[in-house]
Amino acid sequence: MVNASHQAVQDQAEQVLDGLLEEFDKLEKPVYHMLGNHCLYNLPRPHLNQRLGIHGPEGGGSYYAFEPHPRWRVVVVDAYDVSVLADRNKWFCT
């Protein structure tokens, strides 16, 4: 029962993500994503990193840095690097 309802939630979350990414594409400007407090509830981190173009360190982290201007360096942190949600699949499936 839990797995069935969880899959339905994942499918719905995937549809919402598709719609959001379509809207971001319409901006025709660079977009830099970061994971927020609800992102990991329904979709696993590696999948979100891939879909959002987050190229963090090897091992699947979701933090990175970029330079939008020669005198600026932006650091995007991963607030869930160490948390229960950091690896939700380990505790959800047991």
Coordinates of C-alpha atoms in Angstrom, one line a residue:
M1 CA 0.0 0.0 0.0
V2 CA 2.7 2.5 0.9
N3 CA 4.8 1.7 -2.1
A4 CA 1.8 2.0 -4.4
S5 CA 0.8 5.4 -3.0
H6 CA 4.4 6.5 -3.0
Q7 CA 4.7 5.7 -6.7
A8 CA 1.6 7.7 -7.4
V9 CA 3.0 10.7 -5.6
Q10 CA 6.3 10.3 -7.5
D11 CA 4.5 10.2 -10.8
Q12 CA 2.5 13.4 -9.9
A13 CA 5.8 15.1 -8.7
E14 CA 7.4 14.2 -12.0
Q15 CA 4.6 15.8 -14.0
V16 CA 4.8 19.0 -11.9
L17 CA 8.6 19.0 -12.4
D18 CA 8.1 18.7 -16.2
G19 CA 5.7 21.6 -16.2
L20 CA 8.1 23.8 -14.2
L21 CA 11.0 23.0 -16.4
E22 CA 9.0 23.9 -19.4
E23 CA 8.2 27.3 -17.9
F24 CA 11.9 27.9 -17.0
D25 CA 12.8 27.1 -20.6
K26 CA 10.6 29.9 -21.8
L27 CA 12.8 32.4 -20.0
E28 CA 15.6 31.8 -22.5
K29 CA 18.0 32.9 -19.7
P30 CA 20.4 30.9 -17.5
V31 CA 18.6 29.2 -14.6
Y32 CA 20.5 27.9 -11.5
H33 CA 18.6 25.4 -9.4
M34 CA 19.0 24.4 -5.8
L35 CA 17.1 21.8 -3.8
G36 CA 14.6 23.2 -1.3
N37 CA 12.9 21.9 1.8
H38 CA 10.3 19.8 0.0
C39 CA 12.2 18.7 -3.1
L40 CA 13.4 15.4 -1.7
Y41 CA 10.1 14.2 -0.3
N42 CA 8.9 12.8 -3.6
L43 CA 11.9 12.4 -5.9
P44 CA 15.3 11.0 -5.2
R45 CA 18.3 13.4 -5.2
P46 CA 20.2 11.7 -8.1
H47 CA 17.1 12.1 -10.3
L48 CA 16.6 15.7 -9.3
N49 CA 20.3 16.5 -9.9
Q50 CA 20.1 15.1 -13.4
R51 CA 16.8 16.7 -14.3
L52 CA 17.8 20.1 -12.9
G53 CA 21.3 20.1 -14.3
I54 CA 22.9 20.2 -10.9
H55 CA 26.4 18.9 -11.4
G56 CA 27.7 18.7 -7.8
P57 CA 30.7 16.7 -6.7
E58 CA 31.1 13.0 -7.5
G59 CA 28.9 10.9 -5.2
G60 CA 25.7 12.9 -5.8
G61 CA 26.0 16.1 -3.7
S62 CA 23.7 18.9 -4.8
Y63 CA 26.0 21.8 -4.1
Y64 CA 28.1 23.7 -6.7
A65 CA 29.5 27.1 -7.6
F66 CA 29.3 29.3 -10.7
E67 CA 30.6 32.7 -11.9
P68 CA 27.9 34.7 -13.6
H69 CA 30.3 37.7 -13.9
P70 CA 34.1 37.8 -13.7
R71 CA 33.9 39.5 -10.3
W72 CA 31.2 37.3 -8.8
R73 CA 31.2 33.7 -7.5
V74 CA 27.9 32.2 -6.4
V75 CA 28.0 29.2 -4.1
V76 CA 24.8 27.1 -4.0
V77 CA 24.7 25.0 -0.8
D78 CA 22.9 21.8 -0.2
A79 CA 21.0 22.2 3.1
Y80 CA 20.0 18.5 3.1
D81 CA 23.5 17.1 2.6
V82 CA 23.4 15.6 6.1
S83 CA 19.8 14.8 7.1
V84 CA 17.2 12.1 7.2
L85 CA 16.2 13.3 3.7
A86 CA 19.8 13.2 2.4
D87 CA 19.3 9.5 1.5
R88 CA 15.5 9.0 1.8
N89 CA 15.5 5.7 -0.1
K90 CA 17.6 4.0 2.6
W91 CA 15.0 4.6 5.4
F92 CA 11.9 4.7 3.3
C93 CA 12.3 1.2 1.9
T94 CA 13.2 -0.5 5.2

